[in-house]
Coordinates of C-alpha atoms in Angstrom, one line a residue:
Chain A
M246 CA -53.0 -128.1 -57.1
T247 CA -51.6 -131.6 -57.0
T248 CA -47.9 -131.6 -56.6
L249 CA -45.4 -134.2 -57.8
A250 CA -44.8 -135.1 -54.1
D251 CA -48.5 -135.9 -53.7
V252 CA -48.2 -138.5 -56.4
A253 CA -44.7 -139.8 -55.8
Y254 CA -43.5 -142.0 -52.9
K255 CA -40.3 -140.1 -52.4
V256 CA -38.1 -137.5 -54.2
R257 CA -34.5 -137.0 -53.2
S258 CA -31.5 -135.3 -54.6
K259 CA -27.8 -135.7 -53.7
N260 CA -24.3 -135.0 -55.0
A261 CA -22.9 -137.7 -57.2
G262 CA -19.3 -136.6 -56.6
P263 CA -18.4 -132.9 -56.4
F264 CA -19.3 -132.2 -60.0
W265 CA -22.7 -133.9 -60.4
V266 CA -26.0 -133.8 -58.7
T267 CA -28.6 -136.5 -59.1
I268 CA -32.4 -136.4 -58.5
D269 CA -34.2 -139.7 -57.8
I270 CA -38.0 -139.9 -58.1
F271 CA -39.4 -143.0 -56.5
C272 CA -42.9 -143.0 -58.1
G273 CA -44.2 -145.9 -56.0
D274 CA -46.3 -147.6 -58.6
R275 CA -46.8 -147.9 -62.4
S276 CA -49.6 -145.4 -62.6
A277 CA -47.6 -142.7 -60.7
F278 CA -44.6 -143.6 -62.9
E279 CA -46.6 -142.9 -66.0
Q280 CA -48.2 -139.8 -64.6
I281 CA -44.8 -138.3 -63.5
R282 CA -42.9 -139.2 -66.7
N283 CA -45.6 -137.4 -68.7
A284 CA -45.7 -134.4 -66.5
L285 CA -41.9 -133.9 -65.9
T286 CA -40.1 -133.6 -69.2
V287 CA -36.4 -132.9 -69.4
A288 CA -37.3 -129.5 -70.9
R289 CA -39.5 -128.7 -67.9
L290 CA -36.8 -129.7 -65.4
A291 CA -34.3 -127.6 -67.4
T292 CA -36.5 -124.6 -67.0
V293 CA -37.0 -125.2 -63.2
L294 CA -33.3 -125.6 -62.7
R295 CA -32.3 -122.9 -65.2
Q296 CA -29.9 -125.4 -66.9
P297 CA -29.6 -126.4 -70.5
A298 CA -31.7 -129.4 -71.4
E299 CA -28.7 -131.0 -73.1
A300 CA -26.9 -131.2 -69.8
I301 CA -29.6 -133.3 -68.2
R302 CA -29.4 -137.1 -68.4
C303 CA -32.6 -139.0 -67.8
F304 CA -32.9 -142.6 -66.7
E305 CA -36.3 -144.4 -66.6
I306 CA -36.3 -147.5 -64.6
P307 CA -39.7 -149.1 -64.9
E308 CA -38.8 -152.2 -62.8
L309 CA -38.4 -149.8 -59.8
N310 CA -40.9 -147.2 -60.9
V311 CA -38.1 -144.8 -60.7
I312 CA -37.2 -141.8 -62.8
K313 CA -33.7 -140.4 -62.3
Y314 CA -32.1 -137.2 -63.6
S315 CA -28.4 -136.4 -63.4
L316 CA -26.8 -133.1 -64.3
P317 CA -23.5 -131.3 -63.8
R318 CA -23.8 -129.3 -60.6
P319 CA -24.8 -125.7 -61.5
C320 CA -22.2 -124.7 -58.9
V321 CA -19.3 -127.1 -58.1
Q322 CA -19.8 -128.5 -54.6
G323 CA -18.5 -126.1 -52.0
S324 CA -17.3 -123.5 -54.4
R325 CA -17.8 -119.8 -53.5
F326 CA -21.4 -119.4 -54.6
D327 CA -22.7 -122.9 -53.7
R328 CA -25.6 -122.7 -51.3
D329 CA -26.2 -126.3 -50.6
M330 CA -23.2 -128.5 -49.9
H331 CA -25.0 -131.8 -50.4
G332 CA -27.3 -130.7 -53.2
A333 CA -30.3 -132.1 -51.3
Q334 CA -32.7 -129.1 -51.8
L335 CA -33.1 -129.5 -55.6
A336 CA -35.4 -132.4 -54.7
V337 CA -37.8 -129.9 -53.1
L338 CA -38.1 -127.9 -56.3
V339 CA -39.1 -131.0 -58.1
A340 CA -41.4 -132.3 -55.4
E341 CA -43.3 -129.0 -55.3
L342 CA -44.0 -129.0 -59.1
D343 CA -47.6 -128.9 -60.2
I344 CA -48.2 -132.4 -61.7
N345 CA -50.9 -131.0 -64.0
G346 CA -48.9 -127.8 -64.8
Chain B
M1152 CA -9.9 -185.3 -57.8
A1153 CA -12.6 -182.7 -57.6
A1154 CA -12.1 -179.3 -59.2
T1155 CA -11.2 -176.6 -56.8
S1156 CA -14.3 -174.6 -56.1
T1157 CA -14.3 -170.9 -55.4
P1158 CA -14.7 -170.4 -51.7
T1159 CA -17.4 -168.0 -50.4
T1160 CA -15.9 -164.8 -49.1
R1161 CA -17.9 -163.3 -46.3
V1162 CA -17.4 -159.5 -45.8
L1163 CA -18.7 -157.7 -42.7
V1164 CA -19.4 -154.0 -43.2
P1165 CA -20.1 -152.3 -39.8
S1166 CA -21.5 -149.0 -41.3
G1167 CA -21.3 -146.6 -44.2
A1168 CA -18.5 -144.6 -42.5
L1169 CA -16.3 -144.8 -39.4
G1170 CA -17.7 -142.0 -37.2
I1171 CA -21.4 -142.3 -37.8
S1172 CA -21.9 -145.2 -35.2
F1173 CA -23.1 -148.7 -35.7
D1174 CA -25.4 -151.2 -34.0
K1175 CA -23.1 -153.2 -31.6
A1176 CA -25.5 -156.1 -31.2
A1177 CA -25.7 -156.4 -35.0
L1178 CA -21.9 -156.3 -35.3
D1179 CA -21.7 -159.2 -32.7
R1180 CA -24.1 -161.2 -34.9
G1181 CA -21.8 -160.5 -37.8
L1182 CA -18.8 -161.7 -35.9
A1183 CA -20.6 -164.9 -34.9
A1184 CA -21.2 -165.5 -38.6
R1185 CA -17.4 -165.8 -39.0
P1186 CA -16.6 -163.2 -41.6
D1187 CA -13.3 -163.4 -43.7
I1188 CA -12.7 -159.6 -43.4
I1189 CA -14.2 -156.5 -41.9
C1190 CA -14.3 -153.4 -44.1
I1191 CA -15.3 -149.9 -43.4
D1192 CA -15.1 -146.6 -45.3
G1193 CA -13.5 -143.6 -43.7
G1194 CA -14.3 -140.9 -46.1
S1195 CA -16.0 -139.2 -49.0
T1196 CA -16.0 -135.8 -50.8
D1197 CA -19.6 -135.3 -49.7
S1198 CA -18.8 -132.9 -46.9
G1199 CA -17.0 -130.5 -49.2
P1200 CA -13.5 -129.5 -50.3
F1201 CA -12.3 -128.2 -46.9
Y1202 CA -11.2 -131.6 -45.7
L1203 CA -9.1 -132.4 -48.8
G1204 CA -7.8 -128.9 -48.9
T1205 CA -6.6 -129.1 -45.3
G1206 CA -5.8 -132.8 -45.1
T1207 CA -8.0 -133.2 -42.1
S1208 CA -10.9 -135.4 -40.8
K1209 CA -14.5 -134.3 -40.6
Y1210 CA -15.2 -136.6 -37.7
S1211 CA -13.8 -135.9 -34.2
R1212 CA -10.8 -137.9 -33.0
A1213 CA -12.7 -138.9 -29.9
V1214 CA -15.5 -140.6 -31.9
T1215 CA -13.2 -142.0 -34.4
K1216 CA -11.0 -143.6 -31.7
S1217 CA -14.0 -144.9 -29.8
E1218 CA -15.5 -146.7 -32.9
W1219 CA -12.1 -147.8 -34.1
T1220 CA -11.3 -149.3 -30.6
H1221 CA -14.6 -151.3 -30.9
L1222 CA -13.6 -152.5 -34.4
M1223 CA -10.1 -153.4 -33.4
R1224 CA -11.5 -155.6 -30.6
A1225 CA -13.9 -157.2 -33.0
R1226 CA -11.0 -157.8 -35.5
A1227 CA -9.0 -159.5 -32.7
A1228 CA -11.9 -161.7 -31.7
A1229 CA -12.6 -162.7 -35.3
D1230 CA -8.9 -162.9 -36.2
V1231 CA -9.4 -161.5 -39.7
P1232 CA -8.1 -158.4 -41.4
L1233 CA -9.8 -155.1 -40.7
V1234 CA -9.6 -152.6 -43.6
I1235 CA -10.5 -148.9 -43.7
G1236 CA -10.5 -146.9 -46.9
S1237 CA -10.2 -143.2 -47.4
C1238 CA -8.9 -142.6 -43.9
G1239 CA -9.9 -139.4 -42.2
T1240 CA -12.5 -138.2 -44.7
C1241 CA -10.1 -137.1 -47.5
G1242 CA -7.6 -140.0 -47.6
T1243 CA -4.4 -137.8 -47.8
D1244 CA -1.1 -139.1 -46.4
D1245 CA -1.7 -136.8 -43.4
T1246 CA -5.0 -138.4 -42.5
V1247 CA -3.5 -141.9 -43.0
G1248 CA -0.9 -140.8 -40.5
W1249 CA -3.6 -139.6 -38.2
M1250 CA -5.4 -142.9 -38.4
L1251 CA -2.1 -144.8 -37.8
D1252 CA -1.5 -142.7 -34.7
I1253 CA -4.9 -143.6 -33.4
T1254 CA -4.3 -147.3 -34.3
M1255 CA -1.0 -147.4 -32.4
E1256 CA -2.6 -145.7 -29.4
V1257 CA -5.4 -148.2 -29.3
A1258 CA -3.1 -151.1 -29.8
R1259 CA -1.1 -150.1 -26.8
E1260 CA -4.2 -149.6 -24.7
L1261 CA -5.6 -153.0 -25.7
G1262 CA -2.2 -154.8 -25.6
Q1263 CA -2.6 -155.9 -29.2
E1264 CA 0.3 -156.9 -31.4
L1265 CA -0.5 -156.1 -35.0
R1266 CA 0.9 -155.9 -38.5
V1267 CA -0.4 -152.7 -39.9
A1268 CA -0.2 -151.9 -43.6
T1269 CA -0.6 -148.3 -44.7
L1270 CA -1.5 -147.4 -48.3
R1271 CA -0.8 -143.8 -49.3
S1272 CA -2.7 -142.1 -52.0
S1273 CA -1.4 -138.5 -52.0
Q1274 CA 0.1 -137.4 -55.3
P1275 CA 3.2 -135.3 -55.5
G1276 CA 2.7 -132.5 -58.1
E1277 CA 5.6 -133.7 -60.2
R1278 CA 4.0 -137.1 -60.7
V1279 CA 0.8 -135.6 -62.0
K1280 CA 2.6 -133.1 -64.1
D1281 CA 4.7 -135.9 -65.7
A1282 CA 1.5 -137.8 -66.5
L1283 CA 0.0 -134.6 -68.0
R1284 CA 3.1 -134.1 -70.2
D1285 CA 3.0 -137.8 -71.3
G1286 CA -0.7 -137.5 -72.2
R1287 CA -1.8 -139.9 -69.4
I1288 CA -4.4 -137.5 -67.9
Q1289 CA -7.9 -137.5 -69.3
P1290 CA -10.8 -135.2 -68.3
L1291 CA -14.1 -136.6 -67.0
A1292 CA -17.4 -135.0 -67.7
P1293 CA -18.1 -132.1 -67.0
A1294 CA -14.7 -131.5 -68.6
S1295 CA -12.3 -129.0 -67.2
E1296 CA -8.8 -128.1 -68.2
M1297 CA -5.8 -129.4 -66.3
T1298 CA -2.5 -127.4 -66.4
A1299 CA 0.8 -127.6 -64.7
E1300 CA 0.0 -124.3 -63.0
L1301 CA -3.3 -125.8 -61.6
I1302 CA -1.4 -128.7 -60.2
D1303 CA 1.1 -126.4 -58.5
A1304 CA -1.8 -124.4 -57.0
C1305 CA -3.4 -127.5 -55.4
D1306 CA -3.1 -128.0 -51.6
N1307 CA -3.6 -131.7 -51.9
V1308 CA -4.0 -134.1 -54.8
V1309 CA -5.1 -137.8 -54.1
A1310 CA -5.6 -140.7 -56.4
L1311 CA -8.4 -143.1 -55.7
A1312 CA -7.0 -146.6 -55.1
G1313 CA -8.9 -149.7 -56.4
A1314 CA -9.0 -153.4 -55.6
E1315 CA -5.4 -154.0 -56.8
Q1316 CA -3.8 -151.7 -54.3
I1317 CA -6.0 -152.9 -51.4
G1318 CA -5.2 -156.5 -52.5
A1319 CA -1.5 -155.7 -52.4
A1320 CA -2.0 -154.4 -48.8
L1321 CA -3.8 -157.6 -47.8
E1322 CA -1.0 -159.7 -49.3
T1323 CA 1.4 -158.3 -46.8
G1324 CA -0.5 -160.4 -44.2
A1325 CA -1.6 -157.2 -42.5
D1326 CA -4.1 -157.5 -39.6
I1327 CA -5.1 -153.9 -40.3
V1328 CA -5.0 -152.0 -43.5
L1329 CA -5.2 -148.2 -43.3
A1330 CA -5.8 -146.9 -46.8
G1331 CA -5.6 -143.4 -48.1
R1332 CA -8.2 -142.3 -50.7
T1333 CA -9.9 -145.4 -52.3
T1334 CA -13.0 -145.7 -54.3
D1335 CA -16.0 -146.4 -52.0
T1336 CA -16.1 -150.0 -53.1
A1337 CA -12.5 -151.0 -53.3
T1338 CA -12.0 -152.2 -49.8
I1339 CA -15.0 -154.5 -50.0
A1340 CA -14.3 -155.9 -53.5
A1341 CA -10.6 -156.6 -53.0
L1342 CA -10.6 -159.9 -51.1
P1343 CA -13.5 -161.5 -53.0
L1344 CA -11.6 -160.6 -56.2
Q1345 CA -8.4 -162.1 -54.9
R1346 CA -10.3 -165.3 -54.1
Q1347 CA -11.8 -165.6 -57.6
A1348 CA -15.3 -164.4 -56.8
H1349 CA -17.4 -163.4 -59.8
P1350 CA -15.9 -159.9 -60.7
G1351 CA -19.3 -158.3 -61.5
A1352 CA -20.6 -159.6 -58.2
A1353 CA -17.5 -158.4 -56.3
W1354 CA -18.0 -154.8 -57.5
H1355 CA -21.7 -154.8 -57.4
G1356 CA -21.9 -156.3 -53.9
A1357 CA -19.3 -153.8 -52.8
K1358 CA -21.4 -150.9 -54.1
I1359 CA -24.5 -152.3 -52.4
A1360 CA -22.7 -152.6 -49.1
E1361 CA -20.5 -149.5 -49.1
C1362 CA -23.1 -147.4 -47.4
G1363 CA -23.9 -150.0 -44.8
A1364 CA -27.6 -150.6 -44.2
L1365 CA -28.7 -147.9 -46.7
C1366 CA -29.5 -150.8 -49.0
S1367 CA -32.0 -152.2 -46.5
T1368 CA -35.4 -151.3 -45.2
N1369 CA -33.8 -149.9 -42.0
P1370 CA -31.1 -147.5 -43.4
T1371 CA -29.7 -146.3 -40.1
S1372 CA -29.1 -149.7 -38.6
G1373 CA -25.6 -150.0 -40.0
V1374 CA -24.3 -153.5 -40.2
I1375 CA -24.3 -155.5 -43.4
L1376 CA -23.0 -159.0 -44.3
V1377 CA -22.2 -159.9 -47.9
D1378 CA -21.3 -163.4 -49.2
F1379 CA -19.4 -163.4 -52.5
D1380 CA -18.9 -166.5 -54.7
A1381 CA -18.3 -167.6 -58.2
D1382 CA -21.8 -166.8 -59.4
G1383 CA -23.0 -163.8 -57.5
F1384 CA -23.5 -162.3 -54.0
T1385 CA -25.9 -162.5 -51.2
V1386 CA -26.6 -159.5 -49.0
E1387 CA -28.1 -159.6 -45.5
P1388 CA -28.6 -156.7 -43.0
L1389 CA -27.9 -157.7 -39.4
A1390 CA -29.9 -155.3 -37.3
D1391 CA -33.1 -156.4 -35.6
G1392 CA -36.0 -155.7 -37.9
A1393 CA -33.9 -154.8 -40.9
S1394 CA -34.4 -156.6 -44.2
C1395 CA -33.1 -156.4 -47.7
T1396 CA -35.6 -156.7 -50.5
P1397 CA -34.9 -156.9 -54.3
H1398 CA -36.3 -153.4 -54.4
S1399 CA -34.1 -151.9 -51.6
V1400 CA -31.0 -153.6 -53.0
S1401 CA -31.5 -152.7 -56.7
A1402 CA -32.6 -149.1 -55.7
H1403 CA -29.3 -148.6 -54.0
M1404 CA -27.4 -148.4 -57.3
L1405 CA -29.2 -145.0 -57.7
Y1406 CA -27.7 -143.6 -54.6
E1407 CA -25.1 -140.8 -55.2
N1408 CA -24.5 -142.3 -58.7
A1409 CA -25.0 -140.1 -61.7
D1410 CA -25.6 -143.3 -63.8
P1411 CA -27.6 -146.0 -62.1
F1412 CA -26.4 -148.8 -64.3
V1413 CA -22.7 -148.2 -64.7
L1414 CA -20.0 -147.6 -62.1
Y1415 CA -16.4 -146.8 -63.2
E1416 CA -13.6 -148.2 -61.1
P1417 CA -9.9 -148.4 -61.6
G1418 CA -9.3 -150.9 -64.5
G1419 CA -12.9 -151.1 -65.8
Y1420 CA -16.5 -150.6 -65.0
L1421 CA -19.4 -152.4 -63.5
D1422 CA -22.6 -152.8 -65.6
V1423 CA -25.7 -153.9 -63.7
R1424 CA -28.2 -153.6 -66.5
A1425 CA -28.6 -157.4 -66.7
A1426 CA -28.5 -158.0 -62.9
Q1427 CA -31.0 -160.3 -61.4
Y1428 CA -32.3 -159.8 -57.9
A1429 CA -34.1 -162.5 -55.9
A1430 CA -35.3 -162.7 -52.4
L1431 CA -33.9 -165.7 -50.6
D1432 CA -36.1 -165.1 -47.6
E1433 CA -37.5 -162.1 -45.7
R1434 CA -34.0 -160.7 -45.0
R1435 CA -31.6 -161.8 -47.7
V1436 CA -31.3 -160.9 -51.4
R1437 CA -29.3 -162.9 -53.9
V1438 CA -27.9 -161.0 -56.9
T1439 CA -26.4 -162.5 -60.1
A1440 CA -25.5 -161.6 -63.6
S1441 CA -23.8 -158.2 -62.9
Q1442 CA -21.1 -157.6 -65.4
W1443 CA -17.5 -156.4 -64.9
V1444 CA -16.0 -154.9 -68.1
Q1445 CA -12.2 -154.8 -68.0
Q1446 CA -10.7 -151.9 -69.9
P1447 CA -7.4 -151.9 -71.7
A1448 CA -5.9 -148.9 -69.9
Y1449 CA -5.6 -148.9 -66.1
T1450 CA -6.7 -145.5 -64.8
V1451 CA -7.3 -144.0 -61.4
K1452 CA -9.4 -141.0 -60.6
L1453 CA -7.8 -137.9 -59.2
E1454 CA -9.2 -135.5 -56.6
A1455 CA -7.7 -132.2 -55.7
A1456 CA -8.5 -129.1 -53.7
R1457 CA -6.9 -125.7 -53.7
A1458 CA -7.4 -122.5 -51.7
V1459 CA -9.1 -119.8 -53.8
G1460 CA -9.5 -117.1 -51.2
F1461 CA -10.1 -116.3 -47.6
Q1462 CA -13.5 -115.7 -46.0
A1463 CA -15.3 -113.8 -43.3
T1464 CA -19.0 -113.9 -42.6
I1465 CA -21.5 -111.6 -40.9
M1466 CA -25.0 -112.4 -39.7
A1467 CA -28.0 -110.1 -38.9
I1468 CA -31.6 -110.8 -38.4
L1469 CA -34.4 -108.6 -39.7
R1470 CA -37.6 -108.8 -37.7
D1471 CA -39.4 -105.5 -38.5
A1472 CA -42.3 -106.4 -40.8
R1473 CA -41.4 -103.7 -43.4
Y1474 CA -37.8 -104.9 -43.7
V1475 CA -38.9 -108.5 -43.8
R1476 CA -41.3 -107.7 -46.7
D1477 CA -38.7 -105.6 -48.6
A1478 CA -35.7 -107.7 -47.7
H1479 CA -34.7 -108.2 -51.3
P1480 CA -34.7 -104.5 -52.4
W1481 CA -33.1 -103.6 -49.1
M1482 CA -30.3 -106.1 -49.7
A1483 CA -29.7 -104.9 -53.3
K1484 CA -29.5 -101.3 -52.0
L1485 CA -27.1 -102.3 -49.2
Q1486 CA -24.9 -104.3 -51.6
A1487 CA -24.5 -101.3 -54.0
F1488 CA -23.9 -98.9 -51.1
L1489 CA -21.2 -101.2 -49.6
A1490 CA -19.4 -101.7 -52.9
D1491 CA -18.9 -97.9 -52.9
E1492 CA -17.8 -97.8 -49.3
I1493 CA -15.3 -100.6 -49.8
H1494 CA -13.9 -98.9 -52.8
T1495 CA -13.7 -95.5 -51.1
H1496 CA -12.0 -96.7 -47.9
M1497 CA -10.0 -99.8 -49.0
A1498 CA -9.4 -98.9 -52.7
L1499 CA -10.6 -102.5 -53.6
Q1500 CA -11.8 -103.1 -57.1
P1501 CA -15.0 -105.3 -57.3
D1502 CA -13.0 -108.1 -59.0
S1503 CA -10.6 -108.5 -56.1
Y1504 CA -13.1 -109.6 -53.6
S1505 CA -16.8 -110.7 -53.3
L1506 CA -19.5 -109.8 -50.9
E1507 CA -22.6 -111.9 -51.2
F1508 CA -25.7 -111.6 -49.0
R1509 CA -28.1 -114.6 -48.7
L1510 CA -31.6 -114.1 -47.2
I1511 CA -32.3 -117.0 -44.9
G1512 CA -36.1 -117.6 -44.6
I1513 CA -36.7 -116.4 -48.2
D1514 CA -34.3 -118.1 -50.6
G1515 CA -31.2 -118.9 -48.6
A1516 CA -30.8 -122.5 -49.9
L1517 CA -31.9 -122.1 -53.5
G1518 CA -31.2 -118.5 -54.4
E1519 CA -32.7 -117.6 -57.8
L1520 CA -34.1 -121.1 -58.3
E1521 CA -36.5 -120.6 -55.3
S1522 CA -40.1 -120.8 -56.6
K1523 CA -42.1 -120.6 -53.4
P1524 CA -43.3 -117.2 -52.1
S1525 CA -42.8 -116.9 -48.4
A1526 CA -44.0 -114.6 -45.6
P1527 CA -41.7 -115.3 -42.8
A1528 CA -41.7 -113.5 -39.4
E1529 CA -38.0 -112.8 -39.7
V1530 CA -35.2 -113.0 -42.2
G1531 CA -31.6 -114.0 -41.5
V1532 CA -29.1 -111.9 -43.5
L1533 CA -25.9 -113.9 -44.1
G1534 CA -23.1 -111.9 -45.6
I1535 CA -20.2 -113.9 -47.1
I1536 CA -17.0 -112.1 -47.8
T1537 CA -14.3 -113.6 -49.9
A1538 CA -11.0 -111.9 -50.5
G1539 CA -7.4 -112.6 -51.5
D1540 CA -6.1 -112.7 -47.9
Q1541 CA -7.6 -113.1 -44.5
E1542 CA -6.8 -109.7 -43.3
T1543 CA -8.7 -108.1 -46.2
A1544 CA -11.7 -110.3 -45.6
N1545 CA -11.7 -109.4 -41.9
E1546 CA -11.3 -105.7 -42.7
I1547 CA -14.3 -105.8 -45.1
G1548 CA -16.3 -107.5 -42.3
K1549 CA -15.5 -104.7 -39.9
L1550 CA -16.1 -102.0 -42.5
I1551 CA -19.6 -103.3 -43.4
N1552 CA -20.6 -104.2 -39.8
P1553 CA -22.3 -100.9 -38.9
W1554 CA -24.2 -100.8 -42.2
V1555 CA -25.4 -104.4 -41.8
L1556 CA -26.7 -103.4 -38.4
H1557 CA -28.3 -100.1 -39.3
F1558 CA -28.9 -99.7 -43.1
P1559 CA -32.2 -97.9 -43.7
L1560 CA -34.7 -98.7 -46.5
T1561 CA -35.2 -95.0 -47.2
E1562 CA -33.1 -91.9 -46.5
D1563 CA -35.8 -90.1 -44.4
E1564 CA -36.3 -92.6 -41.7
E1565 CA -34.7 -93.1 -38.3
L1566 CA -31.9 -95.6 -38.5
P1567 CA -33.2 -99.1 -37.8
T1568 CA -31.2 -101.5 -35.7
F1569 CA -31.3 -105.2 -36.6
A1570 CA -30.5 -108.2 -34.4
F1571 CA -26.9 -109.3 -34.3
P1572 CA -26.8 -112.7 -32.7
Y1573 CA -23.3 -112.3 -31.2
S1574 CA -20.4 -110.0 -30.8
P1575 CA -18.4 -109.5 -32.9
A1576 CA -21.0 -109.9 -35.6
Q1577 CA -18.3 -110.8 -38.1
S1578 CA -16.5 -114.2 -38.0
E1579 CA -13.3 -115.3 -39.6
R1580 CA -13.8 -118.4 -41.7
G1581 CA -10.2 -119.0 -42.9
P1582 CA -9.4 -120.3 -46.4
L1583 CA -12.0 -121.2 -49.0
Y1584 CA -11.1 -124.4 -50.8
E1585 CA -12.4 -125.6 -54.2
F1586 CA -12.5 -129.1 -55.8
C1587 CA -10.5 -128.3 -58.9
V1588 CA -9.7 -131.6 -60.7
N1589 CA -12.1 -134.0 -62.4
H1590 CA -9.7 -136.3 -64.3
V1591 CA -8.3 -139.8 -64.4
M1592 CA -4.6 -140.7 -64.6
Q1593 CA -3.4 -143.7 -66.5
L1594 CA -0.9 -146.0 -64.8
E1595 CA 1.4 -148.7 -66.1
D1596 CA 1.3 -150.6 -62.9
P1597 CA -1.5 -150.0 -60.3
M1598 CA 1.1 -149.4 -57.6
D1599 CA 2.8 -146.6 -59.5
A1600 CA 0.8 -143.9 -57.8
F1601 CA 0.6 -145.5 -54.4
R1602 CA 2.9 -146.3 -51.5
L1603 CA 2.6 -149.4 -49.4
D1604 CA 4.3 -149.6 -46.0
V1605 CA 4.1 -152.3 -43.3
A1606 CA 4.6 -151.6 -39.6
E1607 CA 4.7 -154.0 -36.7
V1608 CA 2.7 -152.2 -34.0
G1609 CA 2.7 -153.0 -30.3
R1610 CA 5.6 -155.4 -30.6
D1611 CA 8.7 -155.0 -28.5
H1612 CA 11.7 -155.0 -30.9
A1613 CA 14.2 -154.2 -28.1
G1614 CA 14.5 -157.9 -27.1

């Protein structure tokens, strides 16, 4: 299996304020950018994160070979059932996806 | 006579936050470059709602004082203003007071005489409720409802100051500005804007520099120098071996921003879609054509936290292979059993408290989103209890303690004993706070929601 992390240069996720989380995929080059944008649709990300696809904003930045996703935090930062104060582990879910899946 | 040209405003940013250290040699290089101002951020919501809820700093007083002492010396040597925004992590009036106390102590120790301006951002509930009544509160996405009752329930409400309020503090002639909650960028953008720098450049450059050297190829090195002028800005990292590239600088707009092109600030927004990034040399990047869009209404963002319960935790470790393998069914069974026990002995209904177990080593960080099967040697069982008061949370912790230690997978086996890492196994966590406001408040005048005071520090008024 080839994971998204095998193809991308770096994947990170972080809070964007207490109510949003943002996932940045640094693809590294144009071929990885094209491969990842074809493999990781908003619908697929919505399934992985168990969030409605309409809630996810996608930004493609070809000049940087970056694909960025932002969504309202499934759990508000630091609220009772939040498991990850900084939202940094969502990146791992994305990084481990099968790029051919 | 030649037309007056806009002077370059040189801003020195020691690091992304006071308390995370900075490269002292690089700071010296920055001072040698004769900056017009030194700006540093003191806070963020990123460490969670506890700090705003309690009005306290995340960083220790010792570290804060040590770094602040260094910066106060640097300020005196450069003879320029030193500005800190979002004092003490959350930027409440209490943490501005805490920072003022540290500043006065350091001024005495260094024998410095200073004019110190404090900008206070805490919001009395009545002011916010008035604004709510007058229709001057608007929700941000994801939208939530604001009510007068919610405001009354908040432990702290702050408004995020922008460049106007920092500018007013600088106009007092202050040597040091201690600001309550501000936007991350406001302290850096204020002086360039006052001196007629390109507004798009002022905000964009401020955003690029607000995390220190995160915009460079050596993110942990700290110190950044930004020159603002009438057409754009130039950014340069000052640590040995650090460089800014068009890629590292433009990529920084992604960081902790939901939208990588647009950044809302009090009074308008920054749009960087047309921005041009050019390498001046191996270290410096020049940025032009960023756009500032002024909006008709002047709004400031509000942040608030309230206590929503009290917590206790308990921790056990499963090491027996059968329990590790069946940790999830074991946990579900334990949870159901304990709900009955708590109901029987404490007469608590399930909606008046919560008891949640997380399995560390299996899915502790991601819960139901976890996709990777794991076969760990051991599993940490973290029980989190939330109740309406501390005594109840502690009581539940004591009640469940023997079961978390000994709960068997089946009825017909000898009672297992798991590992408790310490005694008592349960710990009191105090109040649980939540961020509960995601709104902006419209102001007639930018100073309407902020208080500016000036103090002469270290001067003898007796004579």
